[in-house]
């Protein structure tokens, strides 16, 4: 019996508490949907960048929210009121977040393609460098074999020249 009364009392408080929720008034300086999409994209990118390389970001941008608000010439109150208004109008808010999600997916695809292209170019440069290195090694081996062959031939030629000189050594006689 007591549990029923407590449950009824809690449900009454919940109903009365939610009854006071009203539609927020449209702010005078409501941020347009397009601008709100861009702001939310920047907020998401900034939060992702914070997780990736916090030190570099902290050196360049001290207060990330202030940076974004200054970029779009808004203040935190204007953003909060606009966000509250769009959150109450769930269809508008859903449209905004769908566009944010699509834009972020597009950026992700663009940068993945760019990364793939850079990796392919790096592989090509590396393969060309390896090919040149391989060709230079083959060329060096061929040059070494040519030098060795020339040294052998030169030695053989010198021996022949020496034997010819000895064989044709002029006889010197003393004529008195």
PDB file of C-alpha atoms in Angstrom:
ATOM      1  CA  UNK A   1       0.000   0.000   0.000  1.00  0.00           C
ATOM      2  CA  UNK A   2       2.807   2.391   0.886  1.00  0.00           C
ATOM      3  CA  UNK A   3       4.666   1.496  -2.316  1.00  0.00           C
ATOM      4  CA  UNK A   4       1.589   2.413  -4.383  1.00  0.00           C
ATOM      5  CA  UNK A   5       1.297   5.792  -2.663  1.00  0.00           C
ATOM      6  CA  UNK A   6       5.012   6.541  -3.120  1.00  0.00           C
ATOM      7  CA  UNK A   7       4.833   5.543  -6.797  1.00  0.00           C
ATOM      8  CA  UNK A   8       1.722   7.712  -7.308  1.00  0.00           C
ATOM      9  CA  UNK A   9       3.408  10.637  -5.550  1.00  0.00           C
ATOM     10  CA  UNK A  10       6.569  10.326  -7.703  1.00  0.00           C
ATOM     11  CA  UNK A  11       4.528  10.139 -10.912  1.00  0.00           C
ATOM     12  CA  UNK A  12       2.603  13.234  -9.834  1.00  0.00           C
ATOM     13  CA  UNK A  13       5.846  15.152  -9.244  1.00  0.00           C
ATOM     14  CA  UNK A  14       7.187  13.988 -12.599  1.00  0.00           C
ATOM     15  CA  UNK A  15       4.013  15.080 -14.396  1.00  0.00           C
ATOM     16  CA  UNK A  16       3.916  18.447 -12.669  1.00  0.00           C
ATOM     17  CA  UNK A  17       7.632  18.972 -13.244  1.00  0.00           C
ATOM     18  CA  UNK A  18       7.391  18.281 -16.976  1.00  0.00           C
ATOM     19  CA  UNK A  19       4.180  20.312 -17.306  1.00  0.00           C
ATOM     20  CA  UNK A  20       6.096  23.549 -16.929  1.00  0.00           C
ATOM     21  CA  UNK A  21       8.277  22.939 -20.023  1.00  0.00           C
ATOM     22  CA  UNK A  22       7.484  25.505 -22.639  1.00  0.00           C
ATOM     23  CA  UNK A  23       8.561  26.094 -26.140  1.00  0.00           C
ATOM     24  CA  UNK A  24      11.641  28.346 -25.969  1.00  0.00           C
ATOM     25  CA  UNK A  25      11.128  31.655 -27.690  1.00  0.00           C
ATOM     26  CA  UNK A  26      12.950  32.219 -30.915  1.00  0.00           C
ATOM     27  CA  UNK A  27      16.032  34.291 -30.063  1.00  0.00           C
ATOM     28  CA  UNK A  28      16.399  37.680 -31.759  1.00  0.00           C
ATOM     29  CA  UNK A  29      19.850  36.751 -32.991  1.00  0.00           C
ATOM     30  CA  UNK A  30      19.144  33.111 -33.875  1.00  0.00           C
ATOM     31  CA  UNK A  31      22.054  31.494 -35.681  1.00  0.00           C
ATOM     32  CA  UNK A  32      21.031  30.268 -39.131  1.00  0.00           C
ATOM     33  CA  UNK A  33      20.994  26.537 -39.786  1.00  0.00           C
ATOM     34  CA  UNK A  34      23.904  26.772 -42.240  1.00  0.00           C
ATOM     35  CA  UNK A  35      26.033  28.703 -39.787  1.00  0.00           C
ATOM     36  CA  UNK A  36      25.048  26.307 -36.983  1.00  0.00           C
ATOM     37  CA  UNK A  37      26.158  23.377 -39.153  1.00  0.00           C
ATOM     38  CA  UNK A  38      29.555  25.016 -39.733  1.00  0.00           C
ATOM     39  CA  UNK A  39      29.954  25.829 -36.032  1.00  0.00           C
ATOM     40  CA  UNK A  40      29.136  22.268 -34.995  1.00  0.00           C
ATOM     41  CA  UNK A  41      31.542  20.879 -37.619  1.00  0.00           C
ATOM     42  CA  UNK A  42      34.327  23.079 -36.245  1.00  0.00           C
ATOM     43  CA  UNK A  43      33.488  22.030 -32.680  1.00  0.00           C
ATOM     44  CA  UNK A  44      33.669  18.355 -33.669  1.00  0.00           C
ATOM     45  CA  UNK A  45      36.935  18.848 -35.551  1.00  0.00           C
ATOM     46  CA  UNK A  46      38.402  20.800 -32.646  1.00  0.00           C
ATOM     47  CA  UNK A  47      37.439  18.093 -30.163  1.00  0.00           C
ATOM     48  CA  UNK A  48      38.912  15.403 -32.439  1.00  0.00           C
ATOM     49  CA  UNK A  49      42.117  17.415 -32.838  1.00  0.00           C
ATOM     50  CA  UNK A  50      42.331  17.863 -29.080  1.00  0.00           C
ATOM     51  CA  UNK A  51      42.459  14.105 -28.647  1.00  0.00           C
ATOM     52  CA  UNK A  52      45.065  13.633 -31.341  1.00  0.00           C
ATOM     53  CA  UNK A  53      47.730  16.237 -30.757  1.00  0.00           C
ATOM     54  CA  UNK A  54      46.848  18.241 -27.664  1.00  0.00           C
ATOM     55  CA  UNK A  55      50.180  20.036 -27.195  1.00  0.00           C
ATOM     56  CA  UNK A  56      50.330  21.472 -30.703  1.00  0.00           C
ATOM     57  CA  UNK A  57      46.730  22.636 -30.532  1.00  0.00           C
ATOM     58  CA  UNK A  58      47.210  24.172 -27.085  1.00  0.00           C
ATOM     59  CA  UNK A  59      50.211  26.158 -28.334  1.00  0.00           C
ATOM     60  CA  UNK A  60      48.261  27.615 -31.242  1.00  0.00           C
ATOM     61  CA  UNK A  61      44.748  27.972 -29.749  1.00  0.00           C
ATOM     62  CA  UNK A  62      44.424  28.690 -26.046  1.00  0.00           C
ATOM     63  CA  UNK A  63      40.625  28.620 -25.680  1.00  0.00           C
ATOM     64  CA  UNK A  64      38.990  26.536 -28.378  1.00  0.00           C
ATOM     65  CA  UNK A  65      35.395  27.682 -27.774  1.00  0.00           C
ATOM     66  CA  UNK A  66      36.392  31.342 -27.843  1.00  0.00           C
ATOM     67  CA  UNK A  67      38.328  30.715 -31.041  1.00  0.00           C
ATOM     68  CA  UNK A  68      35.263  29.198 -32.732  1.00  0.00           C
ATOM     69  CA  UNK A  69      32.912  31.897 -31.418  1.00  0.00           C
ATOM     70  CA  UNK A  70      35.262  34.629 -32.667  1.00  0.00           C
ATOM     71  CA  UNK A  71      35.564  32.908 -36.036  1.00  0.00           C
ATOM     72  CA  UNK A  72      31.793  33.104 -36.560  1.00  0.00           C
ATOM     73  CA  UNK A  73      31.293  36.451 -34.781  1.00  0.00           C
ATOM     74  CA  UNK A  74      28.967  35.014 -32.129  1.00  0.00           C
ATOM     75  CA  UNK A  75      29.065  34.799 -28.357  1.00  0.00           C
ATOM     76  CA  UNK A  76      28.458  31.881 -26.047  1.00  0.00           C
ATOM     77  CA  UNK A  77      24.985  33.113 -25.019  1.00  0.00           C
ATOM     78  CA  UNK A  78      23.859  33.407 -28.639  1.00  0.00           C
ATOM     79  CA  UNK A  79      25.129  29.883 -29.306  1.00  0.00           C
ATOM     80  CA  UNK A  80      23.472  28.480 -26.164  1.00  0.00           C
ATOM     81  CA  UNK A  81      20.095  30.095 -26.953  1.00  0.00           C
ATOM     82  CA  UNK A  82      20.215  28.974 -30.588  1.00  0.00           C
ATOM     83  CA  UNK A  83      21.221  25.468 -29.563  1.00  0.00           C
ATOM     84  CA  UNK A  84      18.368  25.335 -27.042  1.00  0.00           C
ATOM     85  CA  UNK A  85      15.879  26.563 -29.655  1.00  0.00           C
ATOM     86  CA  UNK A  86      16.992  24.013 -32.256  1.00  0.00           C
ATOM     87  CA  UNK A  87      17.084  21.227 -29.642  1.00  0.00           C
ATOM     88  CA  UNK A  88      13.439  21.863 -28.815  1.00  0.00           C
ATOM     89  CA  UNK A  89      12.526  21.812 -32.518  1.00  0.00           C
ATOM     90  CA  UNK A  90      13.789  18.301 -33.040  1.00  0.00           C
ATOM     91  CA  UNK A  91      13.183  18.179 -36.809  1.00  0.00           C
ATOM     92  CA  UNK A  92      15.416  21.205 -37.363  1.00  0.00           C
ATOM     93  CA  UNK A  93      18.015  19.823 -34.969  1.00  0.00           C
ATOM     94  CA  UNK A  94      17.944  16.436 -36.701  1.00  0.00           C
ATOM     95  CA  UNK A  95      18.437  18.160 -40.073  1.00  0.00           C
ATOM     96  CA  UNK A  96      21.388  20.139 -38.698  1.00  0.00           C
ATOM     97  CA  UNK A  97      23.087  17.057 -37.246  1.00  0.00           C
ATOM     98  CA  UNK A  98      22.453  15.042 -40.416  1.00  0.00           C
ATOM     99  CA  UNK A  99      24.240  17.750 -42.409  1.00  0.00           C
ATOM    100  CA  UNK A 100      27.077  17.826 -39.846  1.00  0.00           C
ATOM    101  CA  UNK A 101      27.435  14.055 -40.057  1.00  0.00           C
ATOM    102  CA  UNK A 102      27.404  14.095 -43.879  1.00  0.00           C
ATOM    103  CA  UNK A 103      30.011  16.874 -43.980  1.00  0.00           C
ATOM    104  CA  UNK A 104      32.287  15.051 -41.566  1.00  0.00           C
ATOM    105  CA  UNK A 105      31.934  11.826 -43.569  1.00  0.00           C
ATOM    106  CA  UNK A 106      32.789  13.771 -46.729  1.00  0.00           C
ATOM    107  CA  UNK A 107      35.887  15.227 -45.057  1.00  0.00           C
ATOM    108  CA  UNK A 108      36.869  11.792 -43.827  1.00  0.00           C
ATOM    109  CA  UNK A 109      36.558  10.335 -47.328  1.00  0.00           C
ATOM    110  CA  UNK A 110      38.482  13.257 -48.847  1.00  0.00           C
ATOM    111  CA  UNK A 111      41.384  12.880 -46.415  1.00  0.00           C
ATOM    112  CA  UNK A 112      41.449   9.080 -46.747  1.00  0.00           C
ATOM    113  CA  UNK A 113      41.669   9.467 -50.541  1.00  0.00           C
ATOM    114  CA  UNK A 114      44.400  12.072 -50.111  1.00  0.00           C
ATOM    115  CA  UNK A 115      46.299   9.749 -47.765  1.00  0.00           C
ATOM    116  CA  UNK A 116      45.978   6.866 -50.233  1.00  0.00           C
ATOM    117  CA  UNK A 117      47.213   9.080 -53.071  1.00  0.00           C
ATOM    118  CA  UNK A 118      50.215  10.219 -51.005  1.00  0.00           C
ATOM    119  CA  UNK A 119      51.059   6.616 -50.074  1.00  0.00           C
ATOM    120  CA  UNK A 120      50.865   5.580 -53.740  1.00  0.00           C
ATOM    121  CA  UNK A 121      53.153   8.451 -54.743  1.00  0.00           C
ATOM    122  CA  UNK A 122      55.579   7.513 -51.958  1.00  0.00           C
ATOM    123  CA  UNK A 123      55.599   3.885 -53.102  1.00  0.00           C
ATOM    124  CA  UNK A 124      56.290   5.011 -56.661  1.00  0.00           C
ATOM    125  CA  UNK A 125      59.145   7.293 -55.540  1.00  0.00           C
ATOM    126  CA  UNK A 126      60.568   4.501 -53.393  1.00  0.00           C
ATOM    127  CA  UNK A 127      60.319   1.978 -56.223  1.00  0.00           C
ATOM    128  CA  UNK A 128      62.043   4.400 -58.624  1.00  0.00           C
ATOM    129  CA  UNK A 129      64.757   5.053 -56.031  1.00  0.00           C
ATOM    130  CA  UNK A 130      65.198   1.318 -55.482  1.00  0.00           C
ATOM    131  CA  UNK A 131      65.335   0.734 -59.234  1.00  0.00           C
ATOM    132  CA  UNK A 132      67.966   3.442 -59.683  1.00  0.00           C
ATOM    133  CA  UNK A 133      69.926   2.011 -56.760  1.00  0.00           C
ATOM    134  CA  UNK A 134      69.686  -1.477 -58.244  1.00  0.00           C
ATOM    135  CA  UNK A 135      70.712  -0.215 -61.687  1.00  0.00           C
ATOM    136  CA  UNK A 136      73.644   1.685 -60.211  1.00  0.00           C
ATOM    137  CA  UNK A 137      74.766  -1.464 -58.382  1.00  0.00           C
ATOM    138  CA  UNK A 138      74.538  -3.462 -61.623  1.00  0.00           C
ATOM    139  CA  UNK A 139      76.383  -0.690 -63.470  1.00  0.00           C
ATOM    140  CA  UNK A 140      79.072  -0.590 -60.775  1.00  0.00           C
ATOM    141  CA  UNK A 141      79.489  -4.363 -61.052  1.00  0.00           C
ATOM    142  CA  UNK A 142      79.814  -4.096 -64.828  1.00  0.00           C
ATOM    143  CA  UNK A 143      82.318  -1.263 -64.496  1.00  0.00           C
ATOM    144  CA  UNK A 144      84.273  -3.287 -61.957  1.00  0.00           C
ATOM    145  CA  UNK A 145      84.303  -6.293 -64.288  1.00  0.00           C
ATOM    146  CA  UNK A 146      85.432  -4.067 -67.184  1.00  0.00           C
ATOM    147  CA  UNK A 147      88.227  -2.599 -65.025  1.00  0.00           C
ATOM    148  CA  UNK A 148      89.288  -6.076 -63.962  1.00  0.00           C
ATOM    149  CA  UNK A 149      89.285  -7.265 -67.563  1.00  0.00           C
ATOM    150  CA  UNK A 150      91.280  -4.208 -68.621  1.00  0.00           C
ATOM    151  CA  UNK A 151      93.786  -4.821 -65.856  1.00  0.00           C
ATOM    152  CA  UNK A 152      94.191  -8.406 -66.984  1.00  0.00           C
ATOM    153  CA  UNK A 153      94.524  -7.309 -70.605  1.00  0.00           C
ATOM    154  CA  UNK A 154      96.909  -4.576 -69.643  1.00  0.00           C
ATOM    155  CA  UNK A 155      99.050  -7.030 -67.756  1.00  0.00           C
ATOM    156  CA  UNK A 156      98.961  -9.398 -70.696  1.00  0.00           C
ATOM    157  CA  UNK A 157      99.795  -6.576 -73.083  1.00  0.00           C
ATOM    158  CA  UNK A 158     102.655  -5.414 -70.888  1.00  0.00           C
ATOM    159  CA  UNK A 159     104.031  -8.919 -70.749  1.00  0.00           C
ATOM    160  CA  UNK A 160     103.874  -9.144 -74.504  1.00  0.00           C
ATOM    161  CA  UNK A 161     105.492  -5.732 -74.868  1.00  0.00           C
ATOM    162  CA  UNK A 162     108.211  -6.703 -72.427  1.00  0.00           C
ATOM    163  CA  UNK A 163     108.858  -9.953 -74.286  1.00  0.00           C
ATOM    164  CA  UNK A 164     109.002  -8.065 -77.576  1.00  0.00           C
ATOM    165  CA  UNK A 165     111.451  -5.584 -76.142  1.00  0.00           C
ATOM    166  CA  UNK A 166     113.650  -8.301 -74.816  1.00  0.00           C
ATOM    167  CA  UNK A 167     113.545 -10.180 -78.086  1.00  0.00           C
ATOM    168  CA  UNK A 168     114.308  -7.142 -80.155  1.00  0.00           C
ATOM    169  CA  UNK A 169     116.793  -5.599 -77.934  1.00  0.00           C
ATOM    170  CA  UNK A 170     119.313  -3.900 -80.093  1.00  0.00           C
ATOM    171  CA  UNK A 171     122.743  -5.360 -79.904  1.00  0.00           C
ATOM    172  CA  UNK A 172     125.240  -2.830 -79.028  1.00  0.00           C
ATOM    173  CA  UNK A 173     128.679  -3.436 -80.086  1.00  0.00           C
ATOM    174  CA  UNK A 174     131.496  -1.232 -79.387  1.00  0.00           C
ATOM    175  CA  UNK A 175     133.129  -0.068 -82.436  1.00  0.00           C
ATOM    176  CA  UNK A 176     136.480   1.088 -81.754  1.00  0.00           C
TER     177      UNK A 176
END
